[in-house]
Amino acid sequence: MNFDAFAIGFDHRDRERLHALWDEAIDNEQWSDGPLTRAFEEAWSGWNGLPALSTSSWTGAALAAFEYFELRGRTVLCPSNTFMATPLALQAAGASVQFVDCNRDDLCMSFEDFERKAREHKPRAAVLVHIGGHIAFEVEQIAAFCRDEGIVLLEDCAHAHGASLHGKRAGTWGDAGLWSFAATKTISTGEGGMLVSRHPELIEFADRFRNYGKPDYTQPGLNYRLNEFTAALGIVGTERLDEITAWKNAIAREQLDPQHPNRVHLPEGMVSGYYKYIVFDPLERSTGKVYDEPCHRVLGHHVDLPNSDWVAQNHWCAPLYYRPAERPALLAASQ
Ligand SMILES: Cc1ncc(COP(=O)(O)O)c(C=O)c1O
């Protein structure tokens, strides 16, 4: 067994249950917009603590929120240290992206640079990305600033499955949380996404947005629906998420932390879902970088973001993939 090789966050003890759910879908002849989609949304809502609506990918959830908050033609602040999906989706929605620097300790948006850029650009919205599987360390300050200044705050939670701060989960600080269940995520449905929000009107808008604006076509929309087979994967994954998080945390504490003192150090009260285990020393056994090049460089924006450049050069990821069969004792220990 190669312990460095990528392992999908699927627990093989769930095969039978997954196959039973797939049989249910086959039998009930409703392969989209059916009971499994609803059950996945309810399960995610239960875990996340907010109403939830599934989409075919993160992009569907993001575009629904960007349209709802009318970002077309408006300035939006976005960290440069993120996956290109974040600025590309903003651009696709017609927003004008201004990049913000990150911190070196958490790799996430810096409140100091965020505040400076907000005063300079007067943005309509900001996207906060929880990079690496932990919550952005300055989430509270950023959220408070956005509330005071009337800036829409959207959280890109694509890495944040399992993460919390004093029990509060990603996606619950801002106006919406945007999740991905793509193939590499801590739990995955192959492809998939979820929008969570405390605004019921946004959930209703997104429900129509993912379905061509039906029934009356008075709002924009295309097809961003999930199918029932994918939703079944989401149900079993969500049910296992706390266990997967506990297992990864046990491996981090027991094996990785002692070897890597120069790593991301989580503040008191924070739990990481360990999408990535990030260190600031070159590693012999590394799965590479979270991102090799900051987005402002990829997109040719002439803005000075020294920490984003520094992070791209100076971090590496140690392999930490969910393999319960290899370490079953940890499952019992983590319960
Ligand atoms: C930070 C971030 N945002 C957005 C995405 C896009 O997710 P999806 O592939 O589900 O559209 C990803 C992952 O792939 C990501 O890592």
mmCIF file of C-alpha atoms and ligand atoms in Angstrom:
data_model
loop_
_atom_site.group_PDB
_atom_site.id
_atom_site.type_symbol
_atom_site.label_atom_id
_atom_site.label_comp_id
_atom_site.label_asym_id
_atom_site.label_seq_id
_atom_site.Cartn_x
_atom_site.Cartn_y
_atom_site.Cartn_z
ATOM 1 C CA MET A 1 0.000 0.000 0.000
ATOM 2 C CA ASN A 2 1.385 3.396 -0.992
ATOM 3 C CA PHE A 3 0.358 5.691 1.859
ATOM 4 C CA ASP A 4 1.411 8.809 -0.085
ATOM 5 C CA ALA A 5 -0.960 8.082 -2.985
ATOM 6 C CA PHE A 6 -4.208 10.012 -3.150
ATOM 7 C CA ALA A 7 -7.189 8.208 -1.598
ATOM 8 C CA ILE A 8 -10.705 9.433 -2.161
ATOM 9 C CA GLY A 9 -12.633 10.307 1.009
ATOM 10 C CA PHE A 10 -14.979 7.367 0.696
ATOM 11 C CA ASP A 11 -15.389 4.805 3.444
ATOM 12 C CA HIS A 12 -15.640 1.349 1.896
ATOM 13 C CA ARG A 13 -17.855 0.183 4.747
ATOM 14 C CA ASP A 14 -20.502 2.376 3.029
ATOM 15 C CA ARG A 15 -20.554 0.390 -0.216
ATOM 16 C CA GLU A 16 -23.605 -1.661 0.703
ATOM 17 C CA ARG A 17 -25.602 1.351 1.853
ATOM 18 C CA LEU A 18 -24.596 3.281 -1.274
ATOM 19 C CA HIS A 19 -25.676 0.426 -3.525
ATOM 20 C CA ALA A 20 -28.990 0.195 -1.663
ATOM 21 C CA LEU A 21 -29.567 3.929 -2.255
ATOM 22 C CA TRP A 22 -28.704 3.523 -5.929
ATOM 23 C CA ASP A 23 -31.204 0.639 -6.113
ATOM 24 C CA GLU A 24 -33.806 2.944 -4.603
ATOM 25 C CA ALA A 25 -33.129 5.496 -7.360
ATOM 26 C CA ILE A 26 -33.347 2.840 -10.064
ATOM 27 C CA ASP A 27 -36.611 1.541 -8.660
ATOM 28 C CA ASN A 28 -38.366 4.848 -8.156
ATOM 29 C CA GLU A 29 -37.731 5.996 -11.748
ATOM 30 C CA GLN A 30 -36.853 9.526 -10.678
ATOM 31 C CA TRP A 31 -33.202 10.115 -11.477
ATOM 32 C CA SER A 32 -33.114 13.828 -10.871
ATOM 33 C CA ASP A 33 -34.839 16.231 -8.479
ATOM 34 C CA GLY A 34 -35.971 13.365 -6.269
ATOM 35 C CA PRO A 35 -35.912 12.142 -2.670
ATOM 36 C CA LEU A 36 -32.149 11.441 -2.554
ATOM 37 C CA THR A 37 -31.324 14.998 -3.613
ATOM 38 C CA ARG A 38 -33.635 16.243 -0.877
ATOM 39 C CA ALA A 39 -32.064 13.867 1.665
ATOM 40 C CA PHE A 40 -28.534 15.017 0.748
ATOM 41 C CA GLU A 41 -29.580 18.656 1.178
ATOM 42 C CA GLU A 42 -31.171 17.886 4.538
ATOM 43 C CA ALA A 43 -28.113 15.962 5.709
ATOM 44 C CA TRP A 44 -25.799 18.790 4.637
ATOM 45 C CA SER A 45 -28.041 21.384 6.210
ATOM 46 C CA GLY A 46 -27.969 19.369 9.443
ATOM 47 C CA TRP A 47 -24.179 19.221 9.399
ATOM 48 C CA ASN A 48 -23.609 22.803 8.280
ATOM 49 C CA GLY A 49 -26.332 24.463 10.357
ATOM 50 C CA LEU A 50 -28.023 26.400 7.516
ATOM 51 C CA PRO A 51 -30.596 25.719 4.769
ATOM 52 C CA ALA A 52 -28.799 23.994 1.878
ATOM 53 C CA LEU A 53 -29.404 23.571 -1.854
ATOM 54 C CA SER A 54 -27.386 21.186 -4.022
ATOM 55 C CA THR A 55 -25.890 22.017 -7.427
ATOM 56 C CA SER A 56 -23.942 20.101 -10.048
ATOM 57 C CA SER A 57 -20.673 21.745 -8.950
ATOM 58 C CA TRP A 58 -19.323 24.641 -6.851
ATOM 59 C CA THR A 59 -19.721 26.792 -9.969
ATOM 60 C CA GLY A 60 -23.514 26.396 -9.950
ATOM 61 C CA ALA A 61 -23.750 27.493 -6.315
ATOM 62 C CA ALA A 62 -21.320 30.377 -6.908
ATOM 63 C CA LEU A 63 -23.035 31.707 -10.030
ATOM 64 C CA ALA A 64 -26.437 31.545 -8.325
ATOM 65 C CA ALA A 65 -25.139 33.655 -5.419
ATOM 66 C CA PHE A 66 -23.284 36.079 -7.718
ATOM 67 C CA GLU A 67 -26.438 36.621 -9.801
ATOM 68 C CA TYR A 68 -28.656 36.970 -6.739
ATOM 69 C CA PHE A 69 -26.429 39.672 -5.251
ATOM 70 C CA GLU A 70 -26.246 41.431 -8.641
ATOM 71 C CA LEU A 71 -22.461 41.529 -8.937
ATOM 72 C CA ARG A 72 -22.472 42.266 -12.677
ATOM 73 C CA GLY A 73 -20.478 45.423 -13.291
ATOM 74 C CA ARG A 74 -19.537 45.686 -9.604
ATOM 75 C CA THR A 75 -16.199 45.331 -7.857
ATOM 76 C CA VAL A 76 -15.606 42.198 -5.796
ATOM 77 C CA LEU A 77 -12.604 41.544 -3.535
ATOM 78 C CA CYS A 78 -11.054 38.108 -3.921
ATOM 79 C CA PRO A 79 -7.903 36.569 -2.445
ATOM 80 C CA SER A 80 -5.175 35.811 -4.958
ATOM 81 C CA ASN A 81 -4.178 32.639 -3.128
ATOM 82 C CA THR A 82 -7.105 30.519 -4.262
ATOM 83 C CA PHE A 83 -8.067 28.163 -7.055
ATOM 84 C CA MET A 84 -8.686 29.941 -10.365
ATOM 85 C CA ALA A 85 -12.342 28.878 -10.077
ATOM 86 C CA THR A 86 -12.968 31.731 -7.628
ATOM 87 C CA PRO A 87 -11.946 34.687 -9.862
ATOM 88 C CA LEU A 88 -13.065 32.942 -13.070
ATOM 89 C CA ALA A 89 -16.601 32.453 -11.763
ATOM 90 C CA LEU A 90 -16.689 36.087 -10.625
ATOM 91 C CA GLN A 91 -15.560 37.204 -14.075
ATOM 92 C CA ALA A 92 -18.133 34.937 -15.736
ATOM 93 C CA ALA A 93 -20.800 36.640 -13.617
ATOM 94 C CA GLY A 94 -19.612 40.029 -14.922
ATOM 95 C CA ALA A 95 -17.901 41.189 -11.727
ATOM 96 C CA SER A 96 -14.695 43.178 -11.691
ATOM 97 C CA VAL A 97 -12.147 41.317 -9.524
ATOM 98 C CA GLN A 98 -9.678 43.104 -7.249
ATOM 99 C CA PHE A 99 -7.168 40.797 -5.621
ATOM 100 C CA VAL A 100 -6.302 40.845 -1.919
ATOM 101 C CA ASP A 101 -3.180 39.484 -0.254
ATOM 102 C CA CYS A 102 -3.130 36.566 2.190
ATOM 103 C CA ASN A 103 -1.447 35.974 5.543
ATOM 104 C CA ARG A 104 1.608 33.780 5.739
ATOM 105 C CA ASP A 105 0.348 31.811 8.747
ATOM 106 C CA ASP A 106 -3.069 30.663 7.452
ATOM 107 C CA LEU A 107 -2.705 31.246 3.658
ATOM 108 C CA CYS A 108 -6.138 32.947 3.742
ATOM 109 C CA MET A 109 -7.226 36.537 3.088
ATOM 110 C CA SER A 110 -5.409 39.108 5.233
ATOM 111 C CA PHE A 111 -7.753 41.380 7.170
ATOM 112 C CA GLU A 112 -5.216 44.228 6.993
ATOM 113 C CA ASP A 113 -4.999 44.121 3.195
ATOM 114 C CA PHE A 114 -8.731 43.428 2.918
ATOM 115 C CA GLU A 115 -9.581 46.564 4.894
ATOM 116 C CA ARG A 116 -7.151 48.633 2.791
ATOM 117 C CA LYS A 117 -8.574 47.312 -0.494
ATOM 118 C CA ALA A 118 -12.165 47.741 0.713
ATOM 119 C CA ARG A 119 -11.533 51.417 1.488
ATOM 120 C CA GLU A 120 -9.814 51.872 -1.875
ATOM 121 C CA HIS A 121 -12.248 49.980 -4.139
ATOM 122 C CA LYS A 122 -15.612 50.252 -2.330
ATOM 123 C CA PRO A 123 -16.607 46.705 -3.309
ATOM 124 C CA ARG A 124 -20.150 45.403 -3.494
ATOM 125 C CA ALA A 125 -18.986 41.969 -2.281
ATOM 126 C CA ALA A 126 -16.017 39.916 -1.129
ATOM 127 C CA VAL A 127 -15.233 36.220 -1.365
ATOM 128 C CA LEU A 128 -13.407 34.698 1.575
ATOM 129 C CA VAL A 129 -11.753 31.364 0.761
ATOM 130 C CA HIS A 130 -10.983 28.944 3.597
ATOM 131 C CA ILE A 131 -7.749 27.584 2.145
ATOM 132 C CA GLY A 132 -6.418 24.165 3.076
ATOM 133 C CA GLY A 133 -9.227 22.805 5.245
ATOM 134 C CA HIS A 134 -9.150 25.222 8.195
ATOM 135 C CA ILE A 135 -11.227 28.346 8.753
ATOM 136 C CA ALA A 136 -9.582 31.641 7.691
ATOM 137 C CA PHE A 137 -8.003 32.874 10.935
ATOM 138 C CA GLU A 138 -9.399 36.403 10.537
ATOM 139 C CA VAL A 139 -12.929 35.387 9.596
ATOM 140 C CA GLU A 140 -14.497 37.214 12.545
ATOM 141 C CA GLN A 141 -12.850 40.565 11.733
ATOM 142 C CA ILE A 142 -13.625 40.249 8.021
ATOM 143 C CA ALA A 143 -17.270 39.327 8.682
ATOM 144 C CA ALA A 144 -17.726 42.164 11.186
ATOM 145 C CA PHE A 145 -16.187 44.670 8.763
ATOM 146 C CA CYS A 146 -18.477 43.465 5.947
ATOM 147 C CA ARG A 147 -21.540 43.775 8.188
ATOM 148 C CA ASP A 148 -20.592 47.323 9.235
ATOM 149 C CA GLU A 149 -19.790 48.458 5.694
ATOM 150 C CA GLY A 150 -22.697 46.707 3.909
ATOM 151 C CA ILE A 151 -20.402 44.446 1.868
ATOM 152 C CA VAL A 152 -21.882 41.107 0.775
ATOM 153 C CA LEU A 153 -19.650 38.330 2.138
ATOM 154 C CA LEU A 154 -19.518 35.015 0.299
ATOM 155 C CA GLU A 155 -17.457 32.109 1.657
ATOM 156 C CA ASP A 156 -15.737 29.714 -0.714
ATOM 157 C CA CYS A 157 -15.860 26.543 1.381
ATOM 158 C CA ALA A 158 -14.494 24.189 -1.298
ATOM 159 C CA HIS A 159 -11.713 23.026 1.075
ATOM 160 C CA ALA A 160 -13.516 23.379 4.386
ATOM 161 C CA HIS A 161 -15.419 20.109 4.919
ATOM 162 C CA GLY A 162 -15.069 19.261 8.592
ATOM 163 C CA ALA A 163 -13.692 22.680 9.601
ATOM 164 C CA SER A 164 -15.055 24.721 12.494
ATOM 165 C CA LEU A 165 -14.172 27.524 14.888
ATOM 166 C CA HIS A 166 -15.616 27.092 18.390
ATOM 167 C CA GLY A 167 -18.120 24.719 16.792
ATOM 168 C CA LYS A 168 -19.225 27.210 14.099
ATOM 169 C CA ARG A 169 -18.856 25.806 10.603
ATOM 170 C CA ALA A 170 -17.608 27.316 7.375
ATOM 171 C CA GLY A 171 -20.235 29.128 5.335
ATOM 172 C CA THR A 172 -22.087 30.500 8.364
ATOM 173 C CA TRP A 173 -20.282 33.845 8.771
ATOM 174 C CA GLY A 174 -21.211 35.316 5.409
ATOM 175 C CA ASP A 175 -24.311 35.757 3.267
ATOM 176 C CA ALA A 176 -23.707 32.389 1.590
ATOM 177 C CA GLY A 177 -21.349 29.432 1.723
ATOM 178 C CA LEU A 178 -20.273 27.746 -1.515
ATOM 179 C CA TRP A 179 -19.219 24.104 -1.287
ATOM 180 C CA SER A 180 -17.615 21.725 -3.759
ATOM 181 C CA PHE A 181 -17.813 17.930 -3.761
ATOM 182 C CA ALA A 182 -15.394 17.540 -6.683
ATOM 183 C CA ALA A 183 -13.253 14.437 -6.947
ATOM 184 C CA THR A 184 -10.373 15.479 -4.659
ATOM 185 C CA LYS A 185 -12.408 16.963 -1.826
ATOM 186 C CA THR A 186 -12.477 15.616 1.739
ATOM 187 C CA ILE A 187 -15.810 14.053 0.919
ATOM 188 C CA SER A 188 -16.741 13.821 -2.723
ATOM 189 C CA THR A 189 -19.625 13.028 -5.004
ATOM 190 C CA GLY A 190 -17.365 12.944 -8.075
ATOM 191 C CA GLU A 191 -18.778 16.312 -9.086
ATOM 192 C CA GLY A 192 -21.198 18.344 -7.021
ATOM 193 C CA GLY A 193 -21.792 21.519 -5.078
ATOM 194 C CA MET A 194 -23.921 23.028 -2.320
ATOM 195 C CA LEU A 195 -25.126 26.500 -1.494
ATOM 196 C CA VAL A 196 -25.892 27.294 2.127
ATOM 197 C CA SER A 197 -27.402 30.549 3.275
ATOM 198 C CA ARG A 198 -29.376 32.195 6.036
ATOM 199 C CA HIS A 199 -31.303 34.115 3.329
ATOM 200 C CA PRO A 200 -34.380 32.055 2.298
ATOM 201 C CA GLU A 201 -34.866 34.259 -0.805
ATOM 202 C CA LEU A 202 -31.380 33.306 -2.035
ATOM 203 C CA ILE A 203 -32.169 29.604 -1.601
ATOM 204 C CA GLU A 204 -35.398 30.072 -3.579
ATOM 205 C CA PHE A 205 -33.570 32.030 -6.286
ATOM 206 C CA ALA A 206 -30.879 29.335 -6.538
ATOM 207 C CA ASP A 207 -33.534 26.605 -6.746
ATOM 208 C CA ARG A 208 -34.857 28.262 -9.920
ATOM 209 C CA PHE A 209 -31.384 29.292 -11.109
ATOM 210 C CA ARG A 210 -30.247 25.641 -11.223
ATOM 211 C CA ASN A 211 -33.285 24.769 -13.326
ATOM 212 C CA TYR A 212 -33.429 27.290 -16.235
ATOM 213 C CA GLY A 213 -35.425 29.782 -14.198
ATOM 214 C CA LYS A 214 -38.475 27.489 -14.132
ATOM 215 C CA PRO A 215 -41.371 27.712 -13.694
ATOM 216 C CA ASP A 216 -41.947 31.240 -15.033
ATOM 217 C CA TYR A 217 -38.501 32.192 -16.480
ATOM 218 C CA THR A 218 -38.610 35.616 -14.865
ATOM 219 C CA GLN A 219 -35.067 35.162 -13.565
ATOM 220 C CA PRO A 220 -31.875 33.818 -15.144
ATOM 221 C CA GLY A 221 -30.945 30.163 -14.915
ATOM 222 C CA LEU A 222 -29.392 27.200 -16.693
ATOM 223 C CA ASN A 223 -28.921 23.562 -15.720
ATOM 224 C CA TYR A 224 -26.914 23.208 -12.502
ATOM 225 C CA ARG A 225 -28.921 20.280 -11.089
ATOM 226 C CA LEU A 226 -27.453 17.300 -9.244
ATOM 227 C CA ASN A 227 -28.691 13.808 -10.091
ATOM 228 C CA GLU A 228 -30.009 11.202 -7.675
ATOM 229 C CA PHE A 229 -27.015 8.845 -7.954
ATOM 230 C CA THR A 230 -24.633 11.647 -7.115
ATOM 231 C CA ALA A 231 -26.851 12.716 -4.240
ATOM 232 C CA ALA A 232 -26.586 9.186 -2.797
ATOM 233 C CA LEU A 233 -22.803 9.587 -2.604
ATOM 234 C CA GLY A 234 -23.375 12.879 -0.839
ATOM 235 C CA ILE A 235 -25.639 11.276 1.758
ATOM 236 C CA VAL A 236 -23.148 8.585 2.789
ATOM 237 C CA GLY A 237 -20.243 11.051 2.665
ATOM 238 C CA THR A 238 -22.011 13.571 4.879
ATOM 239 C CA GLU A 239 -22.890 10.858 7.388
ATOM 240 C CA ARG A 240 -19.190 9.916 7.594
ATOM 241 C CA LEU A 241 -17.818 13.447 7.631
ATOM 242 C CA ASP A 242 -17.348 13.848 11.386
ATOM 243 C CA GLU A 243 -15.633 10.477 11.559
ATOM 244 C CA ILE A 244 -13.340 11.323 8.633
ATOM 245 C CA THR A 245 -12.479 14.647 10.275
ATOM 246 C CA ALA A 246 -11.720 12.985 13.609
ATOM 247 C CA TRP A 247 -9.577 10.313 11.899
ATOM 248 C CA LYS A 248 -7.549 12.897 9.993
ATOM 249 C CA ASN A 249 -7.092 14.981 13.133
ATOM 250 C CA ALA A 250 -5.871 11.931 15.041
ATOM 251 C CA ILE A 251 -3.261 11.191 12.353
ATOM 252 C CA ALA A 252 -2.223 14.855 12.300
ATOM 253 C CA ARG A 253 -1.744 14.999 16.105
ATOM 254 C CA GLU A 254 -0.150 11.572 16.435
ATOM 255 C CA GLN A 255 2.099 11.335 13.377
ATOM 256 C CA LEU A 256 2.487 14.562 11.428
ATOM 257 C CA ASP A 257 2.624 17.358 14.033
ATOM 258 C CA PRO A 258 5.711 15.938 15.809
ATOM 259 C CA GLN A 259 7.564 15.750 12.484
ATOM 260 C CA HIS A 260 6.544 19.225 11.272
ATOM 261 C CA PRO A 261 6.922 22.006 13.820
ATOM 262 C CA ASN A 262 7.041 24.577 10.980
ATOM 263 C CA ARG A 263 3.448 24.151 9.813
ATOM 264 C CA VAL A 264 0.078 25.894 9.882
ATOM 265 C CA HIS A 265 -0.670 26.252 13.608
ATOM 266 C CA LEU A 266 -4.387 26.329 14.309
ATOM 267 C CA PRO A 267 -5.670 28.850 16.847
ATOM 268 C CA GLU A 268 -7.441 27.635 19.973
ATOM 269 C CA GLY A 269 -10.975 26.436 19.226
ATOM 270 C CA MET A 270 -10.337 25.686 15.548
ATOM 271 C CA VAL A 271 -10.723 22.273 13.943
ATOM 272 C CA SER A 272 -9.336 21.662 10.472
ATOM 273 C CA GLY A 273 -10.853 19.142 8.096
ATOM 274 C CA TYR A 274 -7.291 18.720 6.726
ATOM 275 C CA TYR A 275 -8.102 18.950 3.051
ATOM 276 C CA LYS A 276 -4.363 19.653 3.035
ATOM 277 C CA TYR A 277 -1.691 19.298 5.718
ATOM 278 C CA ILE A 278 0.428 22.398 5.076
ATOM 279 C CA VAL A 279 4.026 22.927 6.150
ATOM 280 C CA PHE A 280 6.546 25.669 5.414
ATOM 281 C CA ASP A 281 9.602 23.459 4.813
ATOM 282 C CA PRO A 282 10.384 21.513 1.634
ATOM 283 C CA LEU A 283 9.322 17.890 2.062
ATOM 284 C CA GLU A 284 10.727 14.696 0.682
ATOM 285 C CA ARG A 285 7.270 13.099 0.718
ATOM 286 C CA SER A 286 5.044 15.882 -0.571
ATOM 287 C CA THR A 287 1.851 15.996 -2.590
ATOM 288 C CA GLY A 288 3.006 19.405 -3.884
ATOM 289 C CA LYS A 289 1.528 22.827 -3.299
ATOM 290 C CA VAL A 290 -2.071 23.809 -2.675
ATOM 291 C CA TYR A 291 -1.515 26.293 -5.551
ATOM 292 C CA ASP A 292 1.727 26.906 -7.423
ATOM 293 C CA GLU A 293 0.914 30.350 -8.750
ATOM 294 C CA PRO A 294 -1.247 33.099 -7.248
ATOM 295 C CA CYS A 295 -4.273 34.062 -9.346
ATOM 296 C CA HIS A 296 -3.206 37.697 -9.794
ATOM 297 C CA ARG A 297 -0.114 36.417 -11.633
ATOM 298 C CA VAL A 298 -2.075 33.917 -13.743
ATOM 299 C CA LEU A 299 -4.493 36.660 -14.773
ATOM 300 C CA GLY A 300 -1.788 39.321 -15.251
ATOM 301 C CA HIS A 301 -3.072 41.789 -12.640
ATOM 302 C CA HIS A 302 -0.422 44.373 -11.780
ATOM 303 C CA VAL A 303 -0.838 44.466 -8.038
ATOM 304 C CA ASP A 304 1.770 43.870 -5.357
ATOM 305 C CA LEU A 305 0.777 40.931 -3.129
ATOM 306 C CA PRO A 306 3.992 39.877 -1.393
ATOM 307 C CA ASN A 307 2.492 37.303 0.959
ATOM 308 C CA SER A 308 0.682 35.523 -1.872
ATOM 309 C CA ASP A 309 3.988 35.308 -3.752
ATOM 310 C CA TRP A 310 5.783 34.155 -0.588
ATOM 311 C CA VAL A 311 3.191 31.458 0.147
ATOM 312 C CA ALA A 312 3.374 30.109 -3.412
ATOM 313 C CA GLN A 313 7.126 29.653 -2.985
ATOM 314 C CA ASN A 314 7.282 28.450 0.616
ATOM 315 C CA HIS A 315 4.663 25.864 1.439
ATOM 316 C CA TRP A 316 4.279 22.152 0.758
ATOM 317 C CA CYS A 317 1.644 19.532 1.584
ATOM 318 C CA ALA A 318 2.273 16.274 3.419
ATOM 319 C CA PRO A 319 0.014 13.380 2.368
ATOM 320 C CA LEU A 320 -2.967 12.916 4.693
ATOM 321 C CA TYR A 321 -5.673 10.816 3.099
ATOM 322 C CA TYR A 322 -8.508 8.919 4.777
ATOM 323 C CA ARG A 323 -7.592 5.219 4.988
ATOM 324 C CA PRO A 324 -9.712 3.791 7.792
ATOM 325 C CA ALA A 325 -8.904 0.189 6.876
ATOM 326 C CA GLU A 326 -5.213 0.789 7.620
ATOM 327 C CA ARG A 327 -5.780 2.458 10.989
ATOM 328 C CA PRO A 328 -9.099 1.113 12.342
ATOM 329 C CA ALA A 329 -8.035 1.674 15.955
ATOM 330 C CA LEU A 330 -8.177 5.415 15.349
ATOM 331 C CA LEU A 331 -11.843 5.193 14.480
ATOM 332 C CA ALA A 332 -12.660 3.782 17.889
ATOM 333 C CA ALA A 333 -10.308 6.283 19.562
ATOM 334 C CA SER A 334 -11.867 9.224 17.771
ATOM 335 C CA GLN A 335 -15.473 8.459 18.716
HETATM 336 C C1 LIG B 1 -11.084 27.024 -3.600
HETATM 337 C C2 LIG B 1 -11.912 26.368 -4.667
HETATM 338 N N1 LIG B 1 -12.971 27.040 -5.179
HETATM 339 C C3 LIG B 1 -13.746 26.505 -6.123
HETATM 340 C C4 LIG B 1 -13.509 25.234 -6.612
HETATM 341 C C5 LIG B 1 -14.367 24.737 -7.733
HETATM 342 O O1 LIG B 1 -15.143 23.639 -7.401
HETATM 343 P P1 LIG B 1 -15.901 22.808 -8.557
HETATM 344 O O2 LIG B 1 -14.849 22.025 -9.266
HETATM 345 O O3 LIG B 1 -16.867 21.937 -7.804
HETATM 346 O O4 LIG B 1 -16.613 23.783 -9.452
HETATM 347 C C6 LIG B 1 -12.459 24.486 -6.076
HETATM 348 C C7 LIG B 1 -12.169 23.095 -6.472
HETATM 349 O O5 LIG B 1 -12.106 22.456 -7.314
HETATM 350 C C8 LIG B 1 -11.616 25.071 -5.104
HETATM 351 O O6 LIG B 1 -10.586 24.402 -4.618
#
